[in-house]
Each structure stands twice: as C-alpha cells, then as structure tokens.
PDB file of C-alpha atoms in Angstrom:
ATOM      1  CA  MET A 933     108.366  76.645 148.338  1.00 58.00           C
ATOM      2  CA  SER A 934     105.152  75.027 147.624  1.00 72.00           C
ATOM      3  CA  GLU A 935     104.587  74.128 143.993  1.00 78.00           C
ATOM      4  CA  ASN A 936     101.987  76.517 142.955  1.00 82.00           C
ATOM      5  CA  GLN A 937     104.350  79.932 144.067  1.00 85.00           C
ATOM      6  CA  VAL A 938     106.679  78.477 141.913  1.00 87.00           C
ATOM      7  CA  VAL A 939     104.098  78.005 139.317  1.00 90.00           C
ATOM      8  CA  VAL A 940     102.816  81.423 140.055  1.00 91.00           C
ATOM      9  CA  ASP A 941     106.589  82.872 139.931  1.00 92.00           C
ATOM     10  CA  THR A 942     107.218  81.540 136.102  1.00 93.00           C
ATOM     11  CA  PHE A 943     103.915  82.631 134.809  1.00 94.00           C
ATOM     12  CA  ILE A 944     104.712  85.897 135.875  1.00 94.00           C
ATOM     13  CA  ALA A 945     108.317  86.138 135.028  1.00 95.00           C
ATOM     14  CA  GLY A 946     107.131  84.766 131.446  1.00 95.00           C
ATOM     15  CA  GLY A 947     104.671  87.033 131.327  1.00 94.00           C
ATOM     16  CA  LEU A 948     107.196  89.960 131.630  1.00 95.00           C
ATOM     17  CA  ALA A 949     109.720  88.300 130.038  1.00 95.00           C
ATOM     18  CA  GLY A 950     107.160  88.566 126.546  1.00 92.00           C
ATOM     19  CA  ALA A 951     106.172  91.989 127.011  1.00 91.00           C
ATOM     20  CA  ALA A 952     110.229  93.551 127.701  1.00 92.00           C
ATOM     21  CA  SER A 953     111.285  91.563 124.617  1.00 91.00           C
ATOM     22  CA  ARG A 954     108.707  92.317 122.295  1.00 87.00           C
ATOM     23  CA  THR A 955     108.932  96.318 123.551  1.00 87.00           C
ATOM     24  CA  VAL A 956     112.867  96.536 122.904  1.00 86.00           C
ATOM     25  CA  VAL A 957     112.329  95.252 118.784  1.00 85.00           C
ATOM     26  CA  SER A 958     108.681  96.519 117.986  1.00 82.00           C
ATOM     27  CA  PRO A 959     109.935  98.647 115.218  1.00 83.00           C
ATOM     28  CA  LEU A 960     111.652  95.669 113.600  1.00 80.00           C
ATOM     29  CA  GLU A 961     108.948  93.704 114.454  1.00 77.00           C
ATOM     30  CA  ARG A 962     105.944  95.008 112.179  1.00 78.00           C
ATOM     31  CA  LEU A 963     108.901  95.968 109.603  1.00 77.00           C
ATOM     32  CA  LYS A 964     108.735  92.279 109.143  1.00 73.00           C
ATOM     33  CA  ILE A 965     105.172  91.697 109.072  1.00 72.00           C
ATOM     34  CA  ILE A 966     104.777  94.148 106.361  1.00 73.00           C
ATOM     35  CA  LEU A 967     107.515  92.673 103.750  1.00 69.00           C
ATOM     36  CA  GLN A 968     106.524  89.409 104.339  1.00 64.00           C
ATOM     37  CA  VAL A 969     102.710  90.513 103.162  1.00 65.00           C
ATOM     38  CA  GLN A 970     104.070  93.126 100.153  1.00 62.00           C
ATOM     39  CA  ALA A 971     103.806  91.907  96.733  1.00 55.00           C
ATOM     40  CA  ALA A 972     106.806  90.899  95.503  1.00 52.00           C
ATOM     41  CA  GLY A 973     108.834  92.780  92.689  1.00 50.00           C
ATOM     42  CA  LYS A 974     108.044  96.843  92.421  1.00 47.00           C
ATOM     43  CA  THR A 975     104.131  96.816  91.796  1.00 41.00           C
ATOM     44  CA  ALA A 976     100.985  99.205  90.529  1.00 41.00           C
ATOM     45  CA  SER A 977     100.082  98.826  94.312  1.00 45.00           C
ATOM     46  CA  GLY A 978     103.082 100.570  95.102  1.00 50.00           C
ATOM     47  CA  GLN A 979     106.047  98.218  97.744  1.00 52.00           C
ATOM     48  CA  ALA A 980     107.552 101.382  99.197  1.00 57.00           C
ATOM     49  CA  TYR A 981     109.535  98.934 101.552  1.00 64.00           C
ATOM     50  CA  GLY A 982     113.254  97.399 100.699  1.00 64.00           C
ATOM     51  CA  SER A 983     115.846  97.515 102.721  1.00 70.00           C
ATOM     52  CA  ILE A 984     115.849  97.171 107.150  1.00 70.00           C
ATOM     53  CA  TRP A 985     117.593 100.284 107.914  1.00 75.00           C
ATOM     54  CA  SER A 986     115.721 102.819 104.411  1.00 76.00           C
ATOM     55  CA  SER A 987     112.030 101.312 105.662  1.00 78.00           C
ATOM     56  CA  LEU A 988     113.241 101.954 109.309  1.00 79.00           C
ATOM     57  CA  VAL A 989     114.283 105.892 108.397  1.00 80.00           C
ATOM     58  CA  ARG A 990     110.315 106.155 106.468  1.00 80.00           C
ATOM     59  CA  MET A 991     108.139 104.829 108.969  1.00 79.00           C
ATOM     60  CA  TRP A 992     110.079 107.421 111.594  1.00 80.00           C
ATOM     61  CA  LYS A 993     109.239 110.516 108.467  1.00 82.00           C
ATOM     62  CA  GLU A 994     105.863 109.215 107.652  1.00 79.00           C
ATOM     63  CA  GLU A 995     104.116 107.708 110.885  1.00 80.00           C
ATOM     64  CA  GLY A 996     106.988 109.096 113.955  1.00 81.00           C
ATOM     65  CA  PHE A 997     107.854 106.980 116.882  1.00 77.00           C
ATOM     66  CA  ARG A 998     103.935 106.080 116.891  1.00 78.00           C
ATOM     67  CA  GLY A 999     104.875 104.449 113.678  1.00 77.00           C
ATOM     68  CA  PHE A1000     107.621 102.559 115.682  1.00 79.00           C
ATOM     69  CA  MET A1001     105.194 101.584 117.973  1.00 78.00           C
ATOM     70  CA  LYS A1002     102.229 100.332 115.625  1.00 75.00           C
ATOM     71  CA  GLY A1003     100.469  97.226 116.758  1.00 70.00           C
ATOM     72  CA  ASN A1004     102.988  97.144 119.882  1.00 78.00           C
ATOM     73  CA  GLY A1005      99.691  97.661 122.533  1.00 77.00           C
ATOM     74  CA  ILE A1006      98.041  94.993 121.042  1.00 72.00           C
ATOM     75  CA  ASN A1007     101.516  92.615 121.243  1.00 74.00           C
ATOM     76  CA  VAL A1008     102.182  93.021 124.180  1.00 84.00           C
ATOM     77  CA  VAL A1009      98.765  91.994 125.275  1.00 79.00           C
ATOM     78  CA  ARG A1010      99.360  89.063 123.869  1.00 77.00           C
ATOM     79  CA  ILE A1011     102.558  88.105 124.334  1.00 86.00           C
ATOM     80  CA  LEU A1012     101.601  88.780 127.962  1.00 91.00           C
ATOM     81  CA  PRO A1013      99.700  85.543 128.171  1.00 90.00           C
ATOM     82  CA  TYR A1014     101.768  83.571 125.351  1.00 91.00           C
ATOM     83  CA  SER A1015     105.050  83.911 126.974  1.00 94.00           C
ATOM     84  CA  ALA A1016     103.384  83.116 130.422  1.00 95.00           C
ATOM     85  CA  LEU A1017     101.382  79.998 129.583  1.00 94.00           C
ATOM     86  CA  GLN A1018     104.315  79.038 127.485  1.00 95.00           C
ATOM     87  CA  PHE A1019     107.377  79.438 130.007  1.00 96.00           C
ATOM     88  CA  THR A1020     104.760  77.867 132.654  1.00 95.00           C
ATOM     89  CA  SER A1021     103.676  74.137 129.986  1.00 95.00           C
ATOM     90  CA  TYR A1022     106.988  73.872 129.169  1.00 96.00           C
ATOM     91  CA  ALA A1023     108.031  73.655 133.425  1.00 93.00           C
ATOM     92  CA  GLY A1024     104.743  72.012 133.600  1.00 94.00           C
ATOM     93  CA  PHE A1025     105.144  69.242 130.463  1.00 95.00           C
ATOM     94  CA  LYS A1026     109.325  68.821 131.202  1.00 95.00           C
ATOM     95  CA  SER A1027     107.832  67.192 135.019  1.00 93.00           C
ATOM     96  CA  LEU A1028     104.841  65.397 133.293  1.00 94.00           C
ATOM     97  CA  LEU A1029     107.163  63.572 131.314  1.00 95.00           C
ATOM     98  CA  ARG A1030     110.003  63.012 133.449  1.00 93.00           C
ATOM     99  CA  ASP A1031     106.569  61.505 135.869  1.00 92.00           C
ATOM    100  CA  VAL A1032     106.101  59.237 132.922  1.00 92.00           C
ATOM    101  CA  SER A1033     109.181  57.976 131.579  1.00 90.00           C
ATOM    102  CA  GLY A1034     110.858  58.292 135.109  1.00 88.00           C
ATOM    103  CA  SER A1035     113.928  59.602 133.665  1.00 84.00           C
ATOM    104  CA  ASP A1036     116.494  62.954 135.229  1.00 83.00           C
ATOM    105  CA  PRO A1037     117.516  64.316 132.919  1.00 87.00           C
ATOM    106  CA  LEU A1038     115.408  64.147 130.110  1.00 91.00           C
ATOM    107  CA  SER A1039     116.464  63.120 127.097  1.00 92.00           C
ATOM    108  CA  THR A1040     117.008  65.306 124.235  1.00 93.00           C
ATOM    109  CA  PRO A1041     113.362  64.263 122.187  1.00 94.00           C
ATOM    110  CA  LEU A1042     111.196  64.051 125.757  1.00 95.00           C
ATOM    111  CA  ARG A1043     113.118  67.752 126.274  1.00 95.00           C
ATOM    112  CA  LEU A1044     111.547  69.334 122.438  1.00 95.00           C
ATOM    113  CA  THR A1045     108.546  67.127 122.507  1.00 95.00           C
ATOM    114  CA  ALA A1046     107.998  69.390 125.808  1.00 96.00           C
ATOM    115  CA  GLY A1047     108.681  72.200 123.900  1.00 95.00           C
ATOM    116  CA  ALA A1048     106.604  71.761 121.218  1.00 95.00           C
ATOM    117  CA  GLY A1049     103.931  70.858 123.820  1.00 95.00           C
ATOM    118  CA  ALA A1050     104.214  74.777 125.384  1.00 95.00           C
ATOM    119  CA  GLY A1051     104.873  76.296 121.927  1.00 94.00           C
ATOM    120  CA  ILE A1052     100.787  75.054 120.978  1.00 94.00           C
ATOM    121  CA  LEU A1053      99.163  75.765 123.544  1.00 93.00           C
ATOM    122  CA  ALA A1054      99.967  78.571 123.819  1.00 92.00           C
ATOM    123  CA  VAL A1055      98.921  79.863 119.867  1.00 91.00           C
ATOM    124  CA  ILE A1056      95.924  78.099 120.978  1.00 91.00           C
ATOM    125  CA  ALA A1057      95.154  80.030 123.293  1.00 89.00           C
ATOM    126  CA  THR A1058      96.241  83.841 122.284  1.00 87.00           C
ATOM    127  CA  TYR A1059      95.855  82.809 118.316  1.00 90.00           C
ATOM    128  CA  PRO A1060      92.799  85.656 117.468  1.00 89.00           C
ATOM    129  CA  LEU A1061      95.605  88.653 119.223  1.00 84.00           C
ATOM    130  CA  ASP A1062      98.511  87.431 117.097  1.00 81.00           C
ATOM    131  CA  LEU A1063      96.021  87.922 113.708  1.00 84.00           C
ATOM    132  CA  VAL A1064      94.878  91.087 115.208  1.00 83.00           C
ATOM    133  CA  ARG A1065      98.202  92.664 115.495  1.00 76.00           C
ATOM    134  CA  ALA A1066      99.242  91.799 112.106  1.00 75.00           C
ATOM    135  CA  ARG A1067      96.816  93.454 111.166  1.00 77.00           C
ATOM    136  CA  LEU A1068      96.705  96.951 112.210  1.00 75.00           C
ATOM    137  CA  SER A1069     100.655  96.893 111.736  1.00 68.00           C
ATOM    138  CA  ILE A1070      99.765  97.033 107.991  1.00 69.00           C
ATOM    139  CA  ALA A1071      96.520  98.950 108.198  1.00 69.00           C
ATOM    140  CA  THR A1072      98.925 102.530 108.214  1.00 63.00           C
ATOM    141  CA  ALA A1073     102.277 101.536 106.667  1.00 59.00           C
ATOM    142  CA  ASN A1074     100.973 102.381 102.384  1.00 53.00           C
ATOM    143  CA  VAL A1075     101.933  99.304 101.766  1.00 50.00           C
ATOM    144  CA  ALA A1076      98.412  98.711  98.892  1.00 45.00           C
ATOM    145  CA  ALA A1077      97.575 102.525  99.500  1.00 46.00           C
ATOM    146  CA  HIS A1078      97.717 102.458  96.208  1.00 46.00           C
ATOM    147  CA  GLY A1079      95.438  99.739  95.180  1.00 46.00           C
ATOM    148  CA  GLY A1080      93.087 101.234  97.378  1.00 45.00           C
ATOM    149  CA  ALA A1081      91.591  98.069  98.860  1.00 46.00           C
ATOM    150  CA  ALA A1082      93.095  95.961 101.506  1.00 53.00           C
ATOM    151  CA  PHE A1083      92.710  99.129 103.965  1.00 58.00           C
ATOM    152  CA  SER A1084      91.034 101.890 104.330  1.00 61.00           C
ATOM    153  CA  ARG A1085      92.004 105.600 105.952  1.00 62.00           C
ATOM    154  CA  GLU A1086      89.144 103.920 108.893  1.00 66.00           C
ATOM    155  CA  ASP A1087      91.388 100.406 109.109  1.00 64.00           C
ATOM    156  CA  GLY A1088      94.199 102.406 109.550  1.00 61.00           C
ATOM    157  CA  ARG A1089      92.948 104.547 112.339  1.00 65.00           C
ATOM    158  CA  LEU A1090      90.990 101.352 114.362  1.00 74.00           C
ATOM    159  CA  GLY A1091      92.724 100.019 117.199  1.00 73.00           C
ATOM    160  CA  MET A1092      92.954  96.417 118.778  1.00 76.00           C
ATOM    161  CA  VAL A1093      89.212  96.429 119.294  1.00 83.00           C
ATOM    162  CA  GLY A1094      87.995  97.782 116.585  1.00 83.00           C
ATOM    163  CA  MET A1095      89.328  95.867 114.217  1.00 83.00           C
ATOM    164  CA  THR A1096      88.797  92.946 116.203  1.00 85.00           C
ATOM    165  CA  ARG A1097      84.948  93.238 115.666  1.00 87.00           C
ATOM    166  CA  LYS A1098      85.718  94.015 112.136  1.00 84.00           C
ATOM    167  CA  VAL A1099      87.293  90.840 111.300  1.00 83.00           C
ATOM    168  CA  TYR A1100      84.655  89.096 113.978  1.00 87.00           C
ATOM    169  CA  ARG A1101      81.878  90.866 111.425  1.00 85.00           C
ATOM    170  CA  THR A1102      83.250  90.471 107.905  1.00 83.00           C
ATOM    171  CA  GLU A1103      84.643  87.001 108.030  1.00 81.00           C
ATOM    172  CA  GLY A1104      82.650  84.456 109.622  1.00 82.00           C
ATOM    173  CA  GLY A1105      83.172  85.050 113.428  1.00 87.00           C
ATOM    174  CA  ILE A1106      85.756  82.405 115.570  1.00 88.00           C
ATOM    175  CA  ARG A1107      87.074  81.097 112.140  1.00 87.00           C
ATOM    176  CA  GLY A1108      88.188  84.141 110.406  1.00 84.00           C
ATOM    177  CA  LEU A1109      90.063  84.930 114.258  1.00 88.00           C
ATOM    178  CA  TYR A1110      91.474  81.692 113.507  1.00 90.00           C
ATOM    179  CA  ARG A1111      92.673  82.140 110.037  1.00 83.00           C
ATOM    180  CA  GLY A1112      96.494  80.519 109.621  1.00 79.00           C
ATOM    181  CA  CYS A1113      96.249  78.939 113.109  1.00 86.00           C
ATOM    182  CA  TRP A1114      97.205  75.535 111.918  1.00 81.00           C
ATOM    183  CA  ALA A1115     100.761  77.087 110.069  1.00 75.00           C
ATOM    184  CA  THR A1116     101.693  78.775 112.967  1.00 80.00           C
ATOM    185  CA  ALA A1117     100.880  75.727 115.488  1.00 86.00           C
ATOM    186  CA  VAL A1118     102.797  74.151 112.739  1.00 80.00           C
ATOM    187  CA  GLY A1119     105.888  76.248 112.598  1.00 77.00           C
ATOM    188  CA  VAL A1120     105.888  77.918 116.366  1.00 87.00           C
ATOM    189  CA  ALA A1121     106.308  73.927 117.509  1.00 91.00           C
ATOM    190  CA  PRO A1122     109.724  73.517 116.231  1.00 91.00           C
ATOM    191  CA  TYR A1123     110.409  76.757 117.001  1.00 91.00           C
ATOM    192  CA  VAL A1124     110.224  76.632 120.876  1.00 94.00           C
ATOM    193  CA  SER A1125     111.420  73.450 121.430  1.00 95.00           C
ATOM    194  CA  LEU A1126     114.737  74.518 119.490  1.00 94.00           C
ATOM    195  CA  ASN A1127     114.622  77.480 121.595  1.00 94.00           C
ATOM    196  CA  PHE A1128     114.721  76.433 124.845  1.00 96.00           C
ATOM    197  CA  TYR A1129     116.494  73.138 123.599  1.00 96.00           C
ATOM    198  CA  ILE A1130     119.226  75.120 122.428  1.00 96.00           C
ATOM    199  CA  TYR A1131     119.162  77.356 124.637  1.00 95.00           C
ATOM    200  CA  GLU A1132     119.535  75.548 127.818  1.00 94.00           C
ATOM    201  CA  SER A1133     122.326  73.329 125.935  1.00 93.00           C
ATOM    202  CA  LEU A1134     124.459  76.520 125.319  1.00 94.00           C
ATOM    203  CA  LYS A1135     124.108  77.536 129.090  1.00 91.00           C
ATOM    204  CA  ALA A1136     126.172  74.309 130.044  1.00 87.00           C
ATOM    205  CA  TYR A1137     129.102  75.869 128.111  1.00 88.00           C
ATOM    206  CA  ILE A1138     129.044  79.365 128.253  1.00 91.00           C
ATOM    207  CA  LEU A1139     127.705  79.455 131.862  1.00 88.00           C
ATOM    208  CA  PRO A1140     129.261  76.923 133.483  1.00 82.00           C
ATOM    209  CA  PRO A1141     129.382  75.993 137.122  1.00 79.00           C
ATOM    210  CA  THR A1142     132.032  77.810 138.023  1.00 79.00           C
ATOM    211  CA  LEU A1143     130.866  81.065 137.207  1.00 79.00           C
ATOM    212  CA  HIS A1144     129.888  83.059 139.973  1.00 78.00           C
ATOM    213  CA  ALA A1145     126.847  83.760 140.438  1.00 72.00           C
ATOM    214  CA  ASP A1146     128.271  87.806 140.798  1.00 74.00           C
ATOM    215  CA  ALA A1147     130.623  87.391 137.457  1.00 74.00           C
ATOM    216  CA  PRO A1148     130.590  90.855 135.920  1.00 78.00           C
ATOM    217  CA  GLU A1149     130.162  88.678 132.876  1.00 85.00           C
ATOM    218  CA  LEU A1150     127.194  86.884 133.659  1.00 88.00           C
ATOM    219  CA  ALA A1151     124.368  89.122 131.964  1.00 90.00           C
ATOM    220  CA  ALA A1152     126.691  89.294 129.165  1.00 92.00           C
ATOM    221  CA  ARG A1153     126.746  85.207 128.585  1.00 92.00           C
ATOM    222  CA  LYS A1154     123.500  85.307 129.958  1.00 93.00           C
ATOM    223  CA  LEU A1155     122.726  87.430 126.178  1.00 94.00           C
ATOM    224  CA  VAL A1156     124.226  85.639 124.007  1.00 95.00           C
ATOM    225  CA  CYS A1157     123.009  82.342 124.821  1.00 95.00           C
ATOM    226  CA  GLY A1158     119.813  83.648 124.453  1.00 95.00           C
ATOM    227  CA  GLY A1159     120.305  85.673 121.102  1.00 95.00           C
ATOM    228  CA  LEU A1160     122.459  81.972 119.009  1.00 96.00           C
ATOM    229  CA  ALA A1161     119.077  80.376 120.176  1.00 96.00           C
ATOM    230  CA  GLY A1162     116.814  82.932 118.977  1.00 94.00           C
ATOM    231  CA  GLY A1163     118.816  83.133 115.376  1.00 94.00           C
ATOM    232  CA  THR A1164     119.409  79.308 115.424  1.00 94.00           C
ATOM    233  CA  SER A1165     116.064  78.229 115.793  1.00 92.00           C
ATOM    234  CA  LEU A1166     115.007  80.720 113.356  1.00 90.00           C
ATOM    235  CA  LEU A1167     116.888  80.298 110.406  1.00 89.00           C
ATOM    236  CA  PHE A1168     114.957  76.099 110.318  1.00 86.00           C
ATOM    237  CA  THR A1169     111.314  77.913 110.924  1.00 85.00           C
ATOM    238  CA  HIS A1170     110.955  81.144 108.996  1.00 87.00           C
ATOM    239  CA  PRO A1171     109.111  79.592 106.392  1.00 87.00           C
ATOM    240  CA  PHE A1172     106.234  78.353 108.914  1.00 81.00           C
ATOM    241  CA  ASP A1173     106.267  82.249 109.657  1.00 80.00           C
ATOM    242  CA  VAL A1174     106.030  83.724 105.985  1.00 83.00           C
ATOM    243  CA  LEU A1175     102.823  80.803 105.728  1.00 81.00           C
ATOM    244  CA  ARG A1176     101.605  82.344 108.699  1.00 75.00           C
ATOM    245  CA  ARG A1177     101.457  86.391 107.565  1.00 73.00           C
ATOM    246  CA  LYS A1178     100.383  85.441 104.477  1.00 76.00           C
ATOM    247  CA  LEU A1179      97.128  83.283 105.510  1.00 74.00           C
ATOM    248  CA  GLN A1180      96.444  85.685 107.891  1.00 68.00           C
ATOM    249  CA  VAL A1181      96.330  88.720 105.327  1.00 67.00           C
ATOM    250  CA  ALA A1182      94.808  86.303 102.079  1.00 64.00           C
ATOM    251  CA  GLY A1183      92.556  87.594 100.483  1.00 55.00           C
ATOM    252  CA  LEU A1184      93.084  91.506 101.139  1.00 54.00           C
ATOM    253  CA  SER A1185      92.808  93.159  97.893  1.00 49.00           C
ATOM    254  CA  GLY A1186      96.395  94.148  97.087  1.00 51.00           C
ATOM    255  CA  MET A1187      98.514  91.576  99.640  1.00 51.00           C
ATOM    256  CA  SER A1188      98.087  88.657  98.992  1.00 55.00           C
ATOM    257  CA  PRO A1189      95.820  85.458  96.821  1.00 61.00           C
ATOM    258  CA  GLU A1190      92.837  83.627  98.723  1.00 71.00           C
ATOM    259  CA  TYR A1191      94.807  80.340  99.685  1.00 74.00           C
ATOM    260  CA  THR A1192      92.470  77.392 100.911  1.00 72.00           C
ATOM    261  CA  GLY A1193      95.098  76.514 103.180  1.00 73.00           C
ATOM    262  CA  ALA A1194      99.053  76.348 104.097  1.00 75.00           C
ATOM    263  CA  VAL A1195     100.049  74.229 101.512  1.00 82.00           C
ATOM    264  CA  ASP A1196      98.558  75.684  99.531  1.00 84.00           C
ATOM    265  CA  ALA A1197      99.767  79.124 100.038  1.00 83.00           C
ATOM    266  CA  MET A1198     103.170  77.779 100.229  1.00 86.00           C
ATOM    267  CA  ARG A1199     102.910  75.694  96.424  1.00 87.00           C
ATOM    268  CA  LYS A1200     101.577  79.663  95.244  1.00 85.00           C
ATOM    269  CA  ILE A1201     104.105  81.177  97.009  1.00 84.00           C
ATOM    270  CA  VAL A1202     107.106  78.530  95.620  1.00 87.00           C
ATOM    271  CA  ARG A1203     105.097  78.481  91.651  1.00 87.00           C
ATOM    272  CA  ALA A1204     105.281  82.480  91.905  1.00 84.00           C
ATOM    273  CA  GLU A1205     108.883  84.057  93.817  1.00 85.00           C
ATOM    274  CA  GLY A1206     110.645  80.603  94.129  1.00 86.00           C
ATOM    275  CA  TRP A1207     112.017  78.720  97.043  1.00 84.00           C
ATOM    276  CA  LYS A1208     113.382  82.355  98.232  1.00 84.00           C
ATOM    277  CA  GLY A1209     109.701  83.931  98.442  1.00 84.00           C
ATOM    278  CA  MET A1210     109.374  81.085 101.602  1.00 87.00           C
ATOM    279  CA  TYR A1211     112.379  83.242 103.475  1.00 86.00           C
ATOM    280  CA  ARG A1212     111.258  86.799 102.709  1.00 82.00           C
ATOM    281  CA  GLY A1213     112.025  89.212 105.606  1.00 77.00           C
ATOM    282  CA  LEU A1214     115.046  86.732 106.804  1.00 86.00           C
ATOM    283  CA  VAL A1215     117.505  89.117 107.690  1.00 83.00           C
ATOM    284  CA  PRO A1216     115.316  91.651 109.915  1.00 76.00           C
ATOM    285  CA  ASN A1217     113.326  88.695 111.639  1.00 81.00           C
ATOM    286  CA  LEU A1218     116.964  87.789 112.065  1.00 88.00           C
ATOM    287  CA  VAL A1219     117.705  91.022 113.517  1.00 85.00           C
ATOM    288  CA  LYS A1220     114.755  91.234 115.873  1.00 84.00           C
ATOM    289  CA  VAL A1221     114.699  88.037 116.851  1.00 90.00           C
ATOM    290  CA  MET A1222     117.257  87.488 118.372  1.00 93.00           C
ATOM    291  CA  PRO A1223     117.408  90.491 120.754  1.00 93.00           C
ATOM    292  CA  SER A1224     114.271  90.076 121.367  1.00 92.00           C
ATOM    293  CA  ILE A1225     115.042  85.650 122.652  1.00 94.00           C
ATOM    294  CA  ALA A1226     118.452  86.806 124.348  1.00 95.00           C
ATOM    295  CA  VAL A1227     115.840  90.143 126.421  1.00 94.00           C
ATOM    296  CA  SER A1228     113.245  87.272 126.867  1.00 95.00           C
ATOM    297  CA  PHE A1229     115.595  84.075 128.124  1.00 96.00           C
ATOM    298  CA  TYR A1230     117.159  86.909 130.614  1.00 95.00           C
ATOM    299  CA  THR A1231     114.258  88.563 132.079  1.00 95.00           C
ATOM    300  CA  PHE A1232     112.546  85.669 133.043  1.00 96.00           C
ATOM    301  CA  GLU A1233     115.818  84.134 134.801  1.00 93.00           C
ATOM    302  CA  THR A1234     116.387  87.612 136.637  1.00 93.00           C
ATOM    303  CA  VAL A1235     112.743  88.063 137.365  1.00 94.00           C
ATOM    304  CA  ARG A1236     111.726  84.443 138.545  1.00 93.00           C
ATOM    305  CA  ASP A1237     115.046  84.405 140.591  1.00 89.00           C
ATOM    306  CA  GLY A1238     113.973  87.851 142.078  1.00 91.00           C
ATOM    307  CA  LEU A1239     110.594  86.336 143.330  1.00 91.00           C
ATOM    308  CA  ALA A1240     112.415  83.545 145.156  1.00 88.00           C
ATOM    309  CA  ALA A1241     114.760  85.286 146.970  1.00 86.00           C
ATOM    310  CA  TRP A1242     112.161  87.627 147.844  1.00 85.00           C
ATOM    311  CA  GLN A1243     109.972  85.564 149.024  1.00 81.00           C
ATOM    312  CA  GLY A1244     112.228  83.541 150.467  1.00 74.00           C
ATOM    313  CA  TRP A1245     113.197  86.757 152.600  1.00 48.00           C
ATOM    314  CA  ALA A1246     109.734  87.744 153.207  1.00 47.00           C
ATOM    315  CA  ASP A1247     109.217  84.042 154.603  1.00 48.00           C
ATOM    316  CA  GLU A1248     112.366  84.368 157.362  1.00 42.00           C
ATOM    317  CA  PRO A1249     110.306  84.844 161.120  1.00 42.00           C
ATOM    318  CA  ASP A1250     112.389  88.713 160.950  1.00 41.00           C
ATOM    319  CA  ALA A1251     111.226  89.627 157.581  1.00 40.00           C
ATOM    320  CA  VAL A1252     108.517  93.093 157.387  1.00 40.00           C
TER     321      VAL A1252
END
C-alpha cells in the first residue's frame, strides 16, 4: 500500500472515530459546558444545573431528545476534521521525528512532542467551530435566562451559521471567533500528548502480542485502554478546559466576567471560587471523556484496519 493511501486511510478513520465518539456522549458534553460556564452558587441569574443525573433529567424534560443533541451537529462538523487532522498529523509528526532523530522506536519525549504538535495543529484549524458549538450549547440551557441578557430567545433558535455570523458581527470578526484559542492550544497539547502516549503504553500490557486477533475480549481490552488513557490525561489538563470555556463566553451578561486573557481568567476564577473553580465540571467531564476516548481509539483502529484489509483484498488480481 502506498504512503499516500495510508495517509488517506488514517484521515478517514480519524474523522469517523471523532464523529462516533462525540455523538455517543453528546448529552454529557453539553452538560459539561453548562456546568463550566454557569455562575457559582445559587444566584439570582438562576443556576439550575447541579448533579449529573438531575441535570440530564431536567435537560430531557425541558428540551427532550433535541436538548441532548443540541450543539452536536456542529460538534460533529468540527470533530470530523479535528480528529482526522489529529490522528493524521500525529502519524506525520512521529515519522518526521523518527527521520530527524534517527531513533526507532521514538523516545518518550519525542512521542509526547508528536502528540503536542498534532493537538495544536488540530485546534488552530477548527477552533471557530468549537467556540460556536459552545455558544449553541448554552444558548438554550436557560443558565442566564433569568438574568435576561446573555442570550435572547432568538439566539436559542440560531443554528451554527447564524451563531457564527453573530459572533463575527458583534465580537470583532475573526478575532472573536478565536477567543480563548491560546488557552485551548496550551491545554490540548499536553492532553493529546498524554492520550496517545498512555494509550500506546497501556496496549503493550493489556494487548500483549500473544493475544489472538480473533480473541473475544480484544474489543473490551481496547476500550479499557482508551478509557484509562482519556481519564488519566484529563486529570492533568481539566483546568485548561475550564479556562477555554470561560474565555469563550467571557463578557456575556450573567455568564462570565470580562477577561484580558487566560492568566487574568485563572486569577479571577481562583479568587472567586478557590482552586476548586478550576476543576468545575470535572466529574461529568470524566464520565464523558472516558467512553468518548475509548470509542474514538477503537473506531479509529477498526476503520483503519478494515480499510487496509479491504484495499489489500481489492488489489488482488482476482478481486471483483
């Protein structure tokens, strides 16, 4: 198989892996965003989201299945290129570093560097879609509805194109669409690095070479590797995710105060809520991330290997 075909297969498998993983956990993804950006404590602006189960029940009662999937359309649109770029560029960075360093296999620092580069590249390419998705997720959640000014009823009915136009028109054009990008890139780089590194390391133990490809527990073992990798990585990087969401809604009335940047945001959050404020939404994020990353890695490897097997079969002289 040519190198170009391997890149194409990796890109396709990465995109489908992202779409599948995010759709599976869409309700938890939306809840995580709401918990991260709503005001601390029971305030006049109306904080109504608390525990995971009660919040999901409330979301279902108020908005039904559409509430669970709110923002998932743009999330899939964003995650397809994001995940595809992440998996493809990770392989590309590893190949580049392997050639430059002359070492195979790569050392731990070089593997982490490849993951960081892949994460940053994917973030920069797709960040505006992530910001618009966050706005759509909270626009209909009534987090600030009682305060009355963060989002109007019309905002709650906007789609991805409408919300993108509003942010572009009212918040400084391209600069508004990249609000919080720096904090996101800084947080994503170690997260993606750890994700790939921990997953590949765990596979060496949980998926030993002696395990047969047709073993019934193979799928379960792969899912466990992915889940543990995602959960462990998140424990180290969740504060950056909180900063990202805070910056994305900064200045919206009833949501977050205005911040001059990521450092200023962290200072104000810690001053107002203590360090626990930097871990707001951690539990629903863990509940979301572990199955999401598990599904992502499993789908990626299944699709990639399936494409390789099909192409190998199709290239045979007797192939139909």
